[in-house]
Short mmCIF file of C-alpha atoms and ligand atoms in Angstrom, two decimals:
data_model
loop_
_atom_site.label_atom_id
_atom_site.label_comp_id
_atom_site.label_asym_id
_atom_site.label_seq_id
_atom_site.Cartn_x
_atom_site.Cartn_y
_atom_site.Cartn_z
CA MET K 1 346.28 234.53 262.33
CA THR K 2 343.55 233.35 264.67
CA MET K 3 345.71 230.47 265.88
CA ASN K 4 348.64 232.78 266.54
CA LEU K 5 346.61 235.10 268.73
CA LEU K 6 344.94 232.22 270.53
CA GLU K 7 348.32 230.62 271.21
CA GLN K 8 349.50 233.79 272.90
CA ILE K 9 346.73 233.57 275.50
CA ASP K 10 347.63 231.94 278.82
CA ARG K 11 344.53 229.89 279.51
CA THR K 12 345.38 229.70 283.21
CA LYS K 13 345.32 233.48 283.59
CA LEU K 14 342.06 234.44 281.98
CA PRO K 15 339.76 236.99 283.56
CA GLN K 16 336.67 235.43 285.08
CA HIS K 17 334.55 238.37 284.09
CA VAL K 18 334.81 240.59 281.01
CA ALA K 19 332.51 243.60 280.54
CA PHE K 20 331.88 245.38 277.25
CA ILE K 21 330.70 248.82 276.25
CA MET K 22 329.45 247.94 272.80
CA ASP K 23 329.86 251.25 271.03
CA GLY K 24 330.01 252.38 267.41
CA ASN K 25 326.98 250.75 265.82
CA GLY K 26 325.67 254.06 264.50
CA ARG K 27 328.97 255.10 262.93
CA TRP K 28 329.38 251.64 261.41
CA ALA K 29 326.00 251.98 259.67
CA LYS K 30 326.65 255.57 258.60
CA LYS K 31 329.89 254.55 256.89
CA ARG K 32 327.78 252.22 254.79
CA GLY K 33 325.10 254.80 254.04
CA MET K 34 322.61 252.86 256.14
CA ILE K 35 320.30 253.84 259.01
CA ARG K 36 321.54 253.46 262.57
CA LEU K 37 319.33 250.47 263.26
CA PHE K 38 321.25 248.50 260.62
CA GLY K 39 324.31 249.01 262.79
CA HIS K 40 322.48 247.78 265.88
CA LYS K 41 321.31 244.71 263.97
CA ASN K 42 324.88 243.87 263.06
CA GLY K 43 325.92 244.61 266.62
CA VAL K 44 323.68 241.77 267.78
CA LYS K 45 325.66 239.38 265.55
CA THR K 46 328.83 240.47 267.30
CA VAL K 47 327.27 239.74 270.68
CA LYS K 48 326.62 236.15 269.59
CA GLU K 49 330.17 235.71 268.32
CA ILE K 50 331.71 237.15 271.49
CA LEU K 51 329.51 235.03 273.71
CA ASN K 52 330.59 231.91 271.84
CA ALA K 53 334.25 232.92 271.99
CA ALA K 54 334.02 233.64 275.72
CA GLY K 55 332.28 230.31 276.28
CA ASP K 56 334.97 228.45 274.30
CA LEU K 57 337.68 230.07 276.43
CA GLY K 58 335.85 229.24 279.64
CA ILE K 59 335.22 232.83 280.70
CA ARG K 60 332.57 232.58 283.39
CA TYR K 61 330.88 236.00 283.27
CA VAL K 62 330.22 238.37 280.39
CA THR K 63 328.47 241.70 280.88
CA VAL K 64 327.37 243.86 277.97
CA TYR K 65 326.11 247.43 278.05
CA ALA K 66 323.15 247.17 275.70
CA PHE K 67 321.24 250.34 276.50
CA SER K 68 321.96 253.11 278.97
CA THR K 69 319.60 255.27 280.98
CA GLU K 70 320.84 258.16 278.84
CA ASN K 71 320.02 256.28 275.63
CA TRP K 72 316.30 256.82 276.35
CA SER K 73 316.87 260.37 275.03
CA ARG K 74 317.63 259.10 271.51
CA PRO K 75 315.08 259.53 268.70
CA ALA K 76 311.94 257.50 269.44
CA ASP K 77 312.26 255.35 266.31
CA GLU K 78 315.80 254.31 267.21
CA VAL K 79 314.75 253.48 270.77
CA SER K 80 311.79 251.37 269.69
CA GLY K 81 313.94 249.75 266.99
CA ILE K 82 316.51 248.70 269.59
CA MET K 83 313.79 247.33 271.89
CA GLY K 84 312.42 245.29 268.98
CA LEU K 85 315.87 243.96 268.13
CA LEU K 86 316.44 242.85 271.71
CA SER K 87 313.15 241.03 271.74
CA THR K 88 313.96 239.24 268.47
CA ALA K 89 317.44 238.39 269.69
CA ILE K 90 315.98 236.68 272.77
CA ASP K 91 313.62 234.63 270.58
CA ASP K 92 316.39 233.67 268.19
CA GLU K 93 318.99 232.81 270.81
CA ILE K 94 317.15 231.20 273.67
CA GLU K 95 317.64 227.61 272.44
CA ASN K 96 321.30 228.24 271.71
CA MET K 97 321.78 229.64 275.19
CA MET K 98 320.12 226.56 276.68
CA LYS K 99 322.45 224.37 274.62
CA ASN K 100 325.53 226.35 275.67
CA GLY K 101 324.69 226.58 279.36
CA VAL K 102 324.19 230.34 279.33
CA ARG K 103 322.32 231.93 282.22
CA VAL K 104 320.87 235.32 281.39
CA LYS K 105 320.67 238.12 283.93
CA MET K 106 319.53 241.68 283.41
CA ILE K 107 320.59 244.74 285.33
CA GLY K 108 318.87 248.10 285.00
CA GLU K 109 315.53 249.80 285.37
CA MET K 110 313.27 247.12 283.95
CA ASP K 111 310.16 249.19 284.75
CA ARG K 112 311.02 251.52 281.91
CA LEU K 113 310.98 248.80 279.25
CA PRO K 114 307.91 248.31 277.06
CA LYS K 115 305.67 245.61 278.56
CA TYR K 116 306.23 243.04 275.78
CA LEU K 117 310.00 243.25 276.29
CA ARG K 118 309.75 243.18 280.08
CA GLU K 119 307.78 239.95 279.81
CA LYS K 120 310.23 238.41 277.36
CA VAL K 121 313.14 239.37 279.56
CA ALA K 122 311.45 237.78 282.59
CA TYR K 123 310.87 234.64 280.51
CA VAL K 124 314.48 234.26 279.33
CA ILE K 125 315.79 234.83 282.87
CA GLU K 126 313.46 232.18 284.26
CA ARG K 127 314.11 229.71 281.45
CA THR K 128 317.92 229.93 281.70
CA LYS K 129 318.21 230.27 285.49
CA ASP K 130 319.64 226.80 286.11
CA ASN K 131 322.39 227.03 283.47
CA THR K 132 325.87 227.11 284.95
CA LYS K 133 328.50 227.50 282.24
CA LEU K 134 328.42 231.22 281.56
CA ASP K 135 326.51 234.11 283.11
CA PHE K 136 325.48 236.60 280.46
CA ILE K 137 324.59 239.87 282.17
CA VAL K 138 322.81 242.43 280.04
CA ALA K 139 322.85 246.02 281.25
CA LEU K 140 319.60 247.35 279.88
CA SER K 141 318.20 250.75 280.81
CA TYR K 142 321.19 250.75 283.12
CA SER K 143 323.38 253.42 284.62
CA GLY K 144 326.09 253.12 287.21
CA ARG K 145 324.77 256.03 289.25
CA TRP K 146 321.28 254.54 289.25
CA ASP K 147 322.79 251.30 290.59
CA ILE K 148 324.62 253.09 293.40
CA VAL K 149 321.65 255.26 294.30
CA GLU K 150 319.33 252.22 294.39
CA SER K 151 321.80 250.44 296.63
CA ALA K 152 321.88 253.43 298.99
CA ARG K 153 318.09 253.54 299.02
CA LYS K 154 317.82 249.84 299.94
CA ILE K 155 320.46 250.19 302.65
CA ALA K 156 318.65 253.21 304.10
CA ARG K 157 315.40 251.24 304.12
CA ASP K 158 317.03 248.30 305.90
CA CYS K 159 318.50 250.69 308.47
CA VAL K 160 315.13 252.30 309.12
CA GLU K 161 313.55 248.86 309.50
CA GLY K 162 316.28 247.92 311.96
CA LYS K 163 317.65 245.04 309.85
CA ILE K 164 321.12 246.55 309.78
CA SER K 165 322.89 249.36 311.58
CA PRO K 166 324.77 252.20 309.86
CA ASP K 167 327.93 250.84 311.48
CA ASP K 168 327.55 247.58 309.51
CA ILE K 169 327.89 249.38 306.17
CA CYS K 170 331.19 248.59 304.48
CA ASP K 171 332.22 248.23 300.87
CA SER K 172 331.53 244.52 300.64
CA MET K 173 328.08 244.99 302.17
CA PHE K 174 327.44 247.87 299.80
CA SER K 175 328.24 245.68 296.82
CA HIS K 176 325.67 243.09 297.97
CA TYR K 177 323.00 245.74 297.50
CA LEU K 178 324.08 246.51 293.93
CA SER K 179 322.28 244.95 290.96
CA THR K 180 325.43 242.90 290.27
CA ASP K 181 325.27 241.06 293.60
CA GLY K 182 326.61 237.54 293.14
CA THR K 183 328.88 238.45 290.24
CA PRO K 184 332.57 239.23 290.84
CA ASP K 185 333.78 242.61 289.57
CA PRO K 186 335.06 242.56 285.98
CA GLU K 187 338.83 242.16 285.74
CA LEU K 188 338.66 243.56 282.22
CA MET K 189 336.43 246.16 280.60
CA ILE K 190 336.53 246.61 276.85
CA ARG K 191 335.10 249.62 275.00
CA THR K 192 334.94 249.74 271.23
CA SER K 193 334.73 252.66 268.78
CA GLY K 194 337.57 254.84 270.02
CA GLU K 195 335.81 256.57 272.92
CA SER K 196 337.79 256.55 276.15
CA ARG K 197 335.08 257.01 278.73
CA ILE K 198 332.90 254.98 281.06
CA SER K 199 329.56 256.59 280.07
CA ASN K 200 327.86 255.73 283.36
CA PHE K 201 328.53 251.98 283.08
CA LEU K 202 329.52 249.92 286.14
CA LEU K 203 330.93 252.77 288.22
CA TYR K 204 331.35 250.94 291.52
CA GLN K 205 332.35 247.61 290.02
CA LEU K 206 335.05 248.93 287.68
CA ALA K 207 337.14 250.36 290.54
CA TYR K 208 340.12 248.10 289.77
CA SER K 209 339.29 246.74 286.33
CA GLU K 210 341.81 246.89 283.54
CA LEU K 211 340.41 249.10 280.79
CA TYR K 212 340.94 248.31 277.13
CA PHE K 213 339.94 250.77 274.42
CA THR K 214 339.95 249.94 270.74
CA ASP K 215 339.04 251.96 267.65
CA VAL K 216 337.23 248.97 266.16
CA LEU K 217 333.49 249.63 265.85
CA TRP K 218 331.32 247.11 267.69
CA PRO K 219 329.85 245.40 264.58
CA ASP K 220 333.46 244.77 263.42
CA PHE K 221 334.60 243.48 266.80
CA SER K 222 335.40 239.78 266.53
CA ARG K 223 336.83 236.77 268.28
CA GLU K 224 340.31 237.91 267.18
CA GLU K 225 339.73 241.37 268.65
CA LEU K 226 338.72 239.73 271.92
CA TYR K 227 341.95 237.69 271.86
CA LYS K 228 343.95 240.90 271.39
CA ALA K 229 342.24 242.47 274.40
CA LEU K 230 342.95 239.38 276.50
CA ILE K 231 346.61 239.39 275.47
CA SER K 232 346.85 243.07 276.42
CA TYR K 233 345.22 242.27 279.77
CA GLN K 234 347.66 239.44 280.44
CA ASN K 235 350.63 241.70 279.77
CA ARG K 236 349.64 244.17 282.46
CA GLU K 237 350.74 244.14 286.05
CA ARG K 238 347.77 244.47 288.37
CA ARG K 239 349.19 246.10 291.47
CA PHE K 240 346.09 247.06 293.47
CA GLY K 241 347.99 249.89 295.11
CA LYS K 242 351.03 247.83 296.02
CA THR K 243 354.52 248.12 294.57
CA SER K 244 355.69 246.09 291.63
CA GLU K 245 358.09 244.17 293.90
CA GLN K 246 355.27 243.24 296.25
CA VAL K 247 353.04 241.80 293.57
CA LYS K 248 355.87 239.81 291.98
CA LYS K 249 356.45 237.87 295.19
C1 LIG A 301 326.20 251.59 270.69
O1 LIG A 301 326.33 252.17 269.43
C2 LIG A 301 324.83 251.01 270.92
C3 LIG A 301 323.98 251.77 271.85
C4 LIG A 301 324.35 252.80 272.53
C5 LIG A 301 322.61 251.31 272.00
P1 LIG A 301 325.91 253.67 269.16
O2 LIG A 301 324.49 253.66 268.72
O3 LIG A 301 326.22 254.52 270.31
O4 LIG A 301 326.86 254.02 267.94
P2 LIG A 301 327.59 255.41 267.67
O5 LIG A 301 328.37 255.72 268.92
O6 LIG A 301 326.55 256.42 267.39
O7 LIG A 301 328.48 255.12 266.51
C1 LIG A 302 327.31 253.85 275.90
O1 LIG A 302 327.37 254.27 274.58
C2 LIG A 302 326.09 253.04 276.14
C3 LIG A 302 326.03 251.76 275.44
C4 LIG A 302 326.95 251.23 274.71
C5 LIG A 302 324.80 251.04 275.63
P1 LIG A 302 326.89 255.72 274.13
O2 LIG A 302 327.17 255.83 272.68
O3 LIG A 302 325.50 255.93 274.56
O4 LIG A 302 327.85 256.65 275.00
P2 LIG A 302 328.30 258.14 274.79
O5 LIG A 302 327.05 258.95 274.62
O6 LIG A 302 329.16 258.20 273.56
O7 LIG A 302 329.08 258.46 276.01
MG1 LIG A 303 327.84 255.57 270.88
#
């Protein structure tokens, strides 16, 4: 089965960047009569598997939505449980990431994280900064609107300070002010658990991404599920506003 799916993937036409909304951990746990945190714990295992699969395929950038700005409104014990899991995951995975050439980046409002996690995050970013095989971008305390608003704020500041003029502002300049500066936009965005929405993820960056929605809950998402998404992606015609005839040329 795995071989069959893998064989259907054209290795020369892979996306460079795949982004994930990792959703469904809570429902996965509930189905098993367990607390939500059990689902998040199993979700971390999926992240490892997907990172390995992406690395094996040679995908250069992987972004995961780990915690949204809106998720701060969840029950306090779930929030602190997730923060603890993230911290443990960094400890457990840092050597593996060094071995696999993974460079970790974080996007989001880091100021809102508990101090111990903020320090650990800073450490893993620093430790992995020279790795070059795969950029693993974790959206943590992130929201797409926050990203755009921050960008606008920085641009306004640079205008006031005379570094740039309002006439210089264009979409490519705008994207340099976003937290994702240096990373190409995702060609493919995958959301698990059956929800068909963006939930304040990469609003600016997803402008022309192919969207793939699956009912599979994140802890059940696997290498094979990733292959299915990539096959679906490769069977689409990306027209970018042009006609089908134009893009076939
Ligand atoms: C996604 O799973 C993980 C986070 C948002 C942190 P959920 O916790 O949203 O799981 P469901 O949607 O309740 O099943
Ligand atoms: C989106 O999932 C955020 C993350 C996966 C981190 P949610 O479960 O929070 O999204 P909604 O509330 O269903 O839109
Ligand atoms: Mg959810």
